[in-house]
PDB file of C-alpha atoms in Angstrom:
ATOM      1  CA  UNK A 692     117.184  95.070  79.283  1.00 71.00           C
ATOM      2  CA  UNK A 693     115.671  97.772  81.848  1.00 69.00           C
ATOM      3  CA  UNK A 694     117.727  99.765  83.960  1.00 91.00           C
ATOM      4  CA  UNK A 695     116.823 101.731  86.308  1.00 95.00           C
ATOM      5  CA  UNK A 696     119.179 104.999  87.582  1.00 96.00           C
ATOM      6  CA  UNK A 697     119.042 107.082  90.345  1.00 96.00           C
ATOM      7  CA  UNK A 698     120.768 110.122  90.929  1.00 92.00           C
ATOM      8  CA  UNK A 699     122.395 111.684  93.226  1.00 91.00           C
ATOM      9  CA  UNK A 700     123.364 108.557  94.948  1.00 93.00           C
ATOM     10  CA  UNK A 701     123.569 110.129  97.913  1.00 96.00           C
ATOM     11  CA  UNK A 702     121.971 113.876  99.118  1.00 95.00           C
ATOM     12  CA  UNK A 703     122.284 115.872 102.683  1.00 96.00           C
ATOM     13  CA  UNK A 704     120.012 119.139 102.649  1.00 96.00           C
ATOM     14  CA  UNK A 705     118.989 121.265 105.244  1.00 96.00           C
ATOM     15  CA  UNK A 706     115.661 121.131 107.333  1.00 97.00           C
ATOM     16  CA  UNK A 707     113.128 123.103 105.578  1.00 97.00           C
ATOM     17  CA  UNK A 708     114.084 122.919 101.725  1.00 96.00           C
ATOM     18  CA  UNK A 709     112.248 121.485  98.990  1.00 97.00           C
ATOM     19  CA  UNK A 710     114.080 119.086  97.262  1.00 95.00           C
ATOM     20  CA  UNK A 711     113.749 116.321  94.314  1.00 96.00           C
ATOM     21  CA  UNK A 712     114.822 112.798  93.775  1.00 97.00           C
ATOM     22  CA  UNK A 713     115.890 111.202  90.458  1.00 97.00           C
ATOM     23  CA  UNK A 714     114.887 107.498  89.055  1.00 97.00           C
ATOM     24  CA  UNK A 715     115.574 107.086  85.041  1.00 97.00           C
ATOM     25  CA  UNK A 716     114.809 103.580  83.118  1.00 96.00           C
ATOM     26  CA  UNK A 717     115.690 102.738  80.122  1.00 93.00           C
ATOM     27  CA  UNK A 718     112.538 100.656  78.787  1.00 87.00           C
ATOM     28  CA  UNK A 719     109.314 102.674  78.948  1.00 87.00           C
ATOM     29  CA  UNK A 720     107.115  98.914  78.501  1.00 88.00           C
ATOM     30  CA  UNK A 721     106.286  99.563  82.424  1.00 89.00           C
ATOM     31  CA  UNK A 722     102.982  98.348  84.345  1.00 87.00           C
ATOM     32  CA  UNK A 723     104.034 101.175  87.137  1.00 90.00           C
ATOM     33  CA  UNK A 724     106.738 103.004  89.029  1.00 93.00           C
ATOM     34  CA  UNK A 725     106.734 102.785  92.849  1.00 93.00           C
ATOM     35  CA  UNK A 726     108.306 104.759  95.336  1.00 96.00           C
ATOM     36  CA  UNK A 727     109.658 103.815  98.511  1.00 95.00           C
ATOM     37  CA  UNK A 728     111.549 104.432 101.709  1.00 96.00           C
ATOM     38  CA  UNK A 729     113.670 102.314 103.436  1.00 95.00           C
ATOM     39  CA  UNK A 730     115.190 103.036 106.865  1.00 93.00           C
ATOM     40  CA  UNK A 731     118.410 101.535 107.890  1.00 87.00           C
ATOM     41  CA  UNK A 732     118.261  97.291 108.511  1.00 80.00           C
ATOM     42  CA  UNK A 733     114.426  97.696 107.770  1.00 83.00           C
ATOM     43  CA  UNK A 734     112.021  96.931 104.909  1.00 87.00           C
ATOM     44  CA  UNK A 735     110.550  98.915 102.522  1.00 91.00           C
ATOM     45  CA  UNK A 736     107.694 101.149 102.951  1.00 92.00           C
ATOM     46  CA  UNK A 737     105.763 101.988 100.026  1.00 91.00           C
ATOM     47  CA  UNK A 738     105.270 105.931  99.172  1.00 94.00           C
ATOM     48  CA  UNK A 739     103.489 106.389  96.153  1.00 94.00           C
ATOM     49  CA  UNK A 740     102.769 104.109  92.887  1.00 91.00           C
ATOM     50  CA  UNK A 741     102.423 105.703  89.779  1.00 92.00           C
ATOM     51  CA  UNK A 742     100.193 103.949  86.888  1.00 89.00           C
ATOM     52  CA  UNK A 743     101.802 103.652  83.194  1.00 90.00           C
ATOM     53  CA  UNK A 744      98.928 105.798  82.484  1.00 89.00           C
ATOM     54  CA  UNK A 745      99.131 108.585  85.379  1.00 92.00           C
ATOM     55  CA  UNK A 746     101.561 111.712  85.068  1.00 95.00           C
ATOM     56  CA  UNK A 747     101.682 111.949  88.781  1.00 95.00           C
ATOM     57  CA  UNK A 748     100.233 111.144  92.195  1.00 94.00           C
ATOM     58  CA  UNK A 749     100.610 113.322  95.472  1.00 96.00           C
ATOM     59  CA  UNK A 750     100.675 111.969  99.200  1.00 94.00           C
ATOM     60  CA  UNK A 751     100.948 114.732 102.015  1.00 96.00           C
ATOM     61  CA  UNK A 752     104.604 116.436 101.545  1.00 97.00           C
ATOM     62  CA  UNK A 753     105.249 113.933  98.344  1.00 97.00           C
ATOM     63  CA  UNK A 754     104.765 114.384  94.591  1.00 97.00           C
ATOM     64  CA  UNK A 755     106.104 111.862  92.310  1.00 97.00           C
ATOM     65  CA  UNK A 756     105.956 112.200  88.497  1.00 97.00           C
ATOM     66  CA  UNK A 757     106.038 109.933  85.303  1.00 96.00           C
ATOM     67  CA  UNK A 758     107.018 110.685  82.136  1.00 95.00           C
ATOM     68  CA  UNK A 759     107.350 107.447  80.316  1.00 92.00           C
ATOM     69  CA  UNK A 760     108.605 108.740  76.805  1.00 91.00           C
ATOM     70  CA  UNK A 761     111.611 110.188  78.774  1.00 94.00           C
ATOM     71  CA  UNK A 762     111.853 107.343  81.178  1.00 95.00           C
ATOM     72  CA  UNK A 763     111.921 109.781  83.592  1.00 96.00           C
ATOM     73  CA  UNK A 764     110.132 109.696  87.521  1.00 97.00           C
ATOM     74  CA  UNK A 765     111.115 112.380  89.820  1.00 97.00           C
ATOM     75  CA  UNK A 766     109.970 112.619  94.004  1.00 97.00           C
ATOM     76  CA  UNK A 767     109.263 115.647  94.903  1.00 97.00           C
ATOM     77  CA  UNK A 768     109.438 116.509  98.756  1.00 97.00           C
ATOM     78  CA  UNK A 769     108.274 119.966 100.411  1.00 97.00           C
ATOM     79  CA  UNK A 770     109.163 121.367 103.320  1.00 97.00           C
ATOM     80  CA  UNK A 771     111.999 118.262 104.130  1.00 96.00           C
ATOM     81  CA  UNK A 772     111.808 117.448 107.786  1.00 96.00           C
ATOM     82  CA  UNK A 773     114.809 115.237 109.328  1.00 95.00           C
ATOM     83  CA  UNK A 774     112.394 112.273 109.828  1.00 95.00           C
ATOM     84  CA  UNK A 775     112.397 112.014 106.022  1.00 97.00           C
ATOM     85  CA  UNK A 776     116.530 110.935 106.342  1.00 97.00           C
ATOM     86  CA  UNK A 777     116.249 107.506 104.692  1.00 97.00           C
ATOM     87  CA  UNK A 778     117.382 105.570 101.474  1.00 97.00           C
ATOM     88  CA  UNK A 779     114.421 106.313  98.740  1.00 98.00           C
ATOM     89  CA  UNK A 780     114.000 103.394  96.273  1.00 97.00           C
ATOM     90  CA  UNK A 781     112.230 103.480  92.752  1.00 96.00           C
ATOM     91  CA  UNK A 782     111.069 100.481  90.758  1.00 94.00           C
ATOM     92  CA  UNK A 783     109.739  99.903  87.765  1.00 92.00           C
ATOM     93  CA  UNK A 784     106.855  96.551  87.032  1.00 88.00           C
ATOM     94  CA  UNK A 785     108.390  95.543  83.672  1.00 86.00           C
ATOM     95  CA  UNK A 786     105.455  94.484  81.025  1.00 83.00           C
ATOM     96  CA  UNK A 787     106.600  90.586  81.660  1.00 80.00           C
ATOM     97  CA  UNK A 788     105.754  91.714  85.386  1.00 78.00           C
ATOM     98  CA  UNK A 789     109.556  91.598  86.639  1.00 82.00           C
ATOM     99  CA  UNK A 790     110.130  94.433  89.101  1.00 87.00           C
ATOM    100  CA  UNK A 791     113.564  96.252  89.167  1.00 91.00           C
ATOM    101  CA  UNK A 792     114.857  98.596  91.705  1.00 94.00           C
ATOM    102  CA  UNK A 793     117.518 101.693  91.147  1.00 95.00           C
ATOM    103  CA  UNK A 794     120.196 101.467  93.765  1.00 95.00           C
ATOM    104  CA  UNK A 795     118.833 104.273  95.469  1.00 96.00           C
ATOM    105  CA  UNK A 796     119.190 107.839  97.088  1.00 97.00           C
ATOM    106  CA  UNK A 797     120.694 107.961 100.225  1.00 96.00           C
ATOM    107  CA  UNK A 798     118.980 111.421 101.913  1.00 97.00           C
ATOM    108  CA  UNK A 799     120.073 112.752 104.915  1.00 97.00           C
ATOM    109  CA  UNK A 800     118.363 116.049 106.456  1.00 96.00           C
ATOM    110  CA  UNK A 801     120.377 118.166 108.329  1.00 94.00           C
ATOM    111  CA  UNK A 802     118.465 119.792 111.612  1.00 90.00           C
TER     112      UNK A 802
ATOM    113  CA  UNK B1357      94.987  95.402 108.793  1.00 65.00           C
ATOM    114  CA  UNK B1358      98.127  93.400 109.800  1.00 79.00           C
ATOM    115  CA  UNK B1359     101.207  93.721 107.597  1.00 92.00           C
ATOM    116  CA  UNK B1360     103.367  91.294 105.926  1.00 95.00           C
ATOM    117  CA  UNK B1361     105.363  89.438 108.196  1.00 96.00           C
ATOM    118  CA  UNK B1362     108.693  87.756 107.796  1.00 97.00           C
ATOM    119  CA  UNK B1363     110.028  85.127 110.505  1.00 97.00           C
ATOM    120  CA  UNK B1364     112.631  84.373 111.584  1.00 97.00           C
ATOM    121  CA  UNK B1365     113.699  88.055 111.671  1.00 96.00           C
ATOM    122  CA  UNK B1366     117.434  87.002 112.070  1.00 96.00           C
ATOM    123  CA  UNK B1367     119.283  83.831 110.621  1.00 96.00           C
ATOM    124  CA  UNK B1368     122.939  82.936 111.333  1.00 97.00           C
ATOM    125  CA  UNK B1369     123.896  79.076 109.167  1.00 97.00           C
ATOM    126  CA  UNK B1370     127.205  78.038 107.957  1.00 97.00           C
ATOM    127  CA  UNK B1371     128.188  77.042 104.286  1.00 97.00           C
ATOM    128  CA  UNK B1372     126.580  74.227 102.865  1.00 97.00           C
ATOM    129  CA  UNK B1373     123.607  74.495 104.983  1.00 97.00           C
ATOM    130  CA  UNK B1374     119.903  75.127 103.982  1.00 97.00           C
ATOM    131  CA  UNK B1375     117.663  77.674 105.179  1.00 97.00           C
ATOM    132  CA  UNK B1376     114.018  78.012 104.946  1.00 98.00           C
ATOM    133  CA  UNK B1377     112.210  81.683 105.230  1.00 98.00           C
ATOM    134  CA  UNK B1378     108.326  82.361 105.909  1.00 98.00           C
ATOM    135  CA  UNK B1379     106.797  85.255 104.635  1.00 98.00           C
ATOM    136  CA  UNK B1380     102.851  86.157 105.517  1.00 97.00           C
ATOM    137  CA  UNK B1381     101.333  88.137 103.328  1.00 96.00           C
ATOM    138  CA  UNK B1382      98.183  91.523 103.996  1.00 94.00           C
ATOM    139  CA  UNK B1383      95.143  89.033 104.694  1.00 93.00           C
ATOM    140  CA  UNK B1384      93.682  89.355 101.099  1.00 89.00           C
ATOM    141  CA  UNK B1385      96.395  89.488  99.283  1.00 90.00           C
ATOM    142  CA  UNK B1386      97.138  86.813  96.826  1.00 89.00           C
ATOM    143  CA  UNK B1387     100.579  87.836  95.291  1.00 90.00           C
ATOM    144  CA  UNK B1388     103.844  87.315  97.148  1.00 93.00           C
ATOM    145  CA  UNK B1389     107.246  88.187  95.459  1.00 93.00           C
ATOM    146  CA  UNK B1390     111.096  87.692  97.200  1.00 96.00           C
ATOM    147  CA  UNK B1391     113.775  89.826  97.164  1.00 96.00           C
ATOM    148  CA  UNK B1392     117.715  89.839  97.780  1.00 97.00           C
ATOM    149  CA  UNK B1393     119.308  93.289  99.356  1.00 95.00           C
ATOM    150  CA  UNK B1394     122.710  93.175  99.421  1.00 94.00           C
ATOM    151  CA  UNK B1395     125.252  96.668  99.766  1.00 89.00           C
ATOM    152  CA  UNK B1396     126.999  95.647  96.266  1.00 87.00           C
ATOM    153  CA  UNK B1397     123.709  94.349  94.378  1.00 90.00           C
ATOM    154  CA  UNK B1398     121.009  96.459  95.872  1.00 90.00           C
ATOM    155  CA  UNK B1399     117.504  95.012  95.626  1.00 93.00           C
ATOM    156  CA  UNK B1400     117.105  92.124  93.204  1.00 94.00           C
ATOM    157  CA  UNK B1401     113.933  89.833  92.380  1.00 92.00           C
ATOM    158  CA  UNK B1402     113.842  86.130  93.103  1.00 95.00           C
ATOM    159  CA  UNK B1403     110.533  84.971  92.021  1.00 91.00           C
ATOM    160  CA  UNK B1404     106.990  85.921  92.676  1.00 91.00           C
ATOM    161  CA  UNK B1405     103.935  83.369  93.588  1.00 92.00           C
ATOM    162  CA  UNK B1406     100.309  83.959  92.482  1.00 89.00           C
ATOM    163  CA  UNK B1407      97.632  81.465  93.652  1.00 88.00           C
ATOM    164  CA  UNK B1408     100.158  78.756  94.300  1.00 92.00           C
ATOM    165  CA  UNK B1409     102.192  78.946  90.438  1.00 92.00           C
ATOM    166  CA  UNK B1410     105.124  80.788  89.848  1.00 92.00           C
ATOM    167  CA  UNK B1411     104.637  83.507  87.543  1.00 86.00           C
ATOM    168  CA  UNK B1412     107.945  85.104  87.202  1.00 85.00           C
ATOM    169  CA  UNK B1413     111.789  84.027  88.513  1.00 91.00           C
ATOM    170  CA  UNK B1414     114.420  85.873  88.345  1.00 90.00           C
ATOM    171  CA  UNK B1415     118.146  85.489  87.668  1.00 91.00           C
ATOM    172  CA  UNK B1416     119.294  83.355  90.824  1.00 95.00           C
ATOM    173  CA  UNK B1417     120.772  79.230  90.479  1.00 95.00           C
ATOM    174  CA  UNK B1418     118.682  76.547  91.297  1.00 95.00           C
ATOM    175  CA  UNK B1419     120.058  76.709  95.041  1.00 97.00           C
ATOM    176  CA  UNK B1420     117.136  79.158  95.243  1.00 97.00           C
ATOM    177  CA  UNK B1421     113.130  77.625  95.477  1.00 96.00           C
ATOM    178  CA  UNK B1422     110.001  79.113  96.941  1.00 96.00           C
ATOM    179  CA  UNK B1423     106.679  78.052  96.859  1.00 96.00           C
ATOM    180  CA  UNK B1424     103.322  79.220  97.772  1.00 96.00           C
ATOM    181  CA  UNK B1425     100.904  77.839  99.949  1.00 96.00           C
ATOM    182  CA  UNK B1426      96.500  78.074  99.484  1.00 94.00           C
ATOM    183  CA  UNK B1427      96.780  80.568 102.597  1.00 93.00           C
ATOM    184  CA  UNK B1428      99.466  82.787 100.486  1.00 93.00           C
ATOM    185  CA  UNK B1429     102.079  82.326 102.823  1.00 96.00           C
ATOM    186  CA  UNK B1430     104.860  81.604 101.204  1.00 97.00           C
ATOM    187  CA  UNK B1431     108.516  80.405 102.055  1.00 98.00           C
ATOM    188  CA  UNK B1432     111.806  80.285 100.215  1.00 97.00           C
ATOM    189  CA  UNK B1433     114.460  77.797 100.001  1.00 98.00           C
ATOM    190  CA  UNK B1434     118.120  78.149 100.290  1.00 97.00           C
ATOM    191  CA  UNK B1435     120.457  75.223  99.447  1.00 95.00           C
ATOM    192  CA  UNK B1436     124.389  74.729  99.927  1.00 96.00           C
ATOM    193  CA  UNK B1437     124.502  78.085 101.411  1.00 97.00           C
ATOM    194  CA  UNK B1438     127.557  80.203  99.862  1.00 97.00           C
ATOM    195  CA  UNK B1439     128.935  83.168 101.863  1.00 96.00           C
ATOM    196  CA  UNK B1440     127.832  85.328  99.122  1.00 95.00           C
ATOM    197  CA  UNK B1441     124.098  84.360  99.857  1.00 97.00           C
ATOM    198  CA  UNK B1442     124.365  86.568 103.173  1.00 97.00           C
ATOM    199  CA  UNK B1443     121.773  89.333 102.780  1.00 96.00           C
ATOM    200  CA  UNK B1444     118.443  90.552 103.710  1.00 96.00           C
ATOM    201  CA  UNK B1445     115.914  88.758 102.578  1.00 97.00           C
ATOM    202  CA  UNK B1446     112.695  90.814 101.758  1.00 96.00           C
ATOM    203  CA  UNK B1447     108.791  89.700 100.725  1.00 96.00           C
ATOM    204  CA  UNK B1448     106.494  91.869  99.483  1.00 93.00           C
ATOM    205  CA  UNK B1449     102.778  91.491  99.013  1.00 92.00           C
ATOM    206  CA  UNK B1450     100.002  92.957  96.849  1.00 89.00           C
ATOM    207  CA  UNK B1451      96.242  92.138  95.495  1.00 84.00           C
ATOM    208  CA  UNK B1452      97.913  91.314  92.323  1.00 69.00           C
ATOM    209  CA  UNK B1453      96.359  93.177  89.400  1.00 62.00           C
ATOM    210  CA  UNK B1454      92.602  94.236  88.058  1.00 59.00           C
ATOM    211  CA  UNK B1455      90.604  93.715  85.771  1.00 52.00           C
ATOM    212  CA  UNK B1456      91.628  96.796  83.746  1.00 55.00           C
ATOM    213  CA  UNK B1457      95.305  95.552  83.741  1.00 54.00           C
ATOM    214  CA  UNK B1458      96.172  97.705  86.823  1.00 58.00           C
ATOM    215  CA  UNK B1459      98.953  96.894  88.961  1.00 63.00           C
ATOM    216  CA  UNK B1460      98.374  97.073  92.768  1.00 73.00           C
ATOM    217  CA  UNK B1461     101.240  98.437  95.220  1.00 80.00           C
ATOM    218  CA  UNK B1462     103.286  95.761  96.930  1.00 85.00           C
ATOM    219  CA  UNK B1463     103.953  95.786 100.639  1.00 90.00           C
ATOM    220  CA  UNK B1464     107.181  94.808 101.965  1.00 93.00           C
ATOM    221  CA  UNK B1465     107.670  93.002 105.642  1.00 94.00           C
ATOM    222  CA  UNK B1466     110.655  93.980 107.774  1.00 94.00           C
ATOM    223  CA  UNK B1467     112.721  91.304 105.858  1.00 95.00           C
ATOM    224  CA  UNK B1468     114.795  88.080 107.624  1.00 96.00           C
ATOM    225  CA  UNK B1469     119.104  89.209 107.630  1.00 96.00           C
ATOM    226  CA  UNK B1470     120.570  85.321 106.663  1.00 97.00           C
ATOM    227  CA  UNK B1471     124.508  85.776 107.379  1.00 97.00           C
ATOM    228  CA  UNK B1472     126.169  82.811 106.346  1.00 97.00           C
ATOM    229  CA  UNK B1473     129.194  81.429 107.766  1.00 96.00           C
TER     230      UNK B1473
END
């Protein structure tokens, strides 16, 4: 059964670091791992996807990261600005095309 | 390009009612999939539609139906509402997958909040 783990649940930083999120799933038979953001009482808002093939894509400020044989992903974000405070989702496209999501990081950037 | 878009946006019922939620998926787009957020649960899959069929379900009763019209737009059922069934409601689309076996990004929509009663 896939599980997917994020850690910390929760993260508060200060403007201007570099910091790294945490999504870990326990059957490496994926399609893909997306990223996403969601703000508070809003949808999601897709970041990056991540082929089972790829070892990482970049977008602006973001760098995610796959390593399948660890069931590993990790989002990388430079420079952190306090527009970035939002929850930060991970899922995973199972090989029977099921999609499951971690619980989440909860980041919060402190001006 | 338009996003997806989810009506109605809010949704209050009472237990034992039905609800019915519309989801319009990126014009081009052929693949629409449902979601449940709740604080306890997180984000959990109901089903996803491809060309009209079902391809995938997951682990919700019966009390939960979709379907998926030729436009894409799709809707979801809710029967005999339970209070537990209060949550937001999200749809995601995406172009599906390639020839090479490559799975597109989905797109969410703002989601529909159902509190029930």
């Amino acid at each position: 059964k896939q599980e997917v783990t994020q850690i910390p649940a929760a993260l508060s930083v200060p403007e201007g670091e570099n910091l790294v999120l945490n999504c870990s799933f326990t059957d490496s038979a994926i399609y893909n791992l997306q990223w996403f953001r969601q703000d508070p009482g809003k949808g999601l808002t897709s970041l990056l996807l991540i082929q089972s093939s790829q070892r990482e894509q970049t977008s602006g400020r973001l760098n995610a990261s796959l390593d399948k044989s660890s069931g590993r992903s990790t989002l990388y974000i430079a420079a952190s600005q306090p527009g970035d405070s939002a929850t930060y989702l991970c899922a995973v496209r199972r090989r029977d095309d099921k999609i499951i999501f971690g619980k989440g990081t909860r980041l919060h950037i402190l001006p | 390009k338009a996003g997806v878009t989810q009506t109605p946006r809010y949704l209050i019922k009472t237990r034992g009612q039905q609800v019915t939620l519309s989801c319009s998926p990126i014009s081009g787009h052929r693949s629409v999939s449902w979601y449940q957020q709740t604080p306890g649960q997180g984000l959990q899959f109901l089903f996803e539609y491809f060309s009209e069929t079902q391809r995938n379900k997951g682990n919700f009763p019966g009390r939960f139906s979709g379907r998926q019209f030729s436009n894409s737009r799709s809707e979801m059922n809710v029967s005999t509402l339970e209070l537990g069934d209060s949550a937001l409601y999200l749809c995601a689309s995406s172009l599906n997958r390639d020839s090479w076996g490559l799975s597109y990004e989905q797109f969410f929509g703002p989601g529909t909040r159902l509190t029930v009663l």
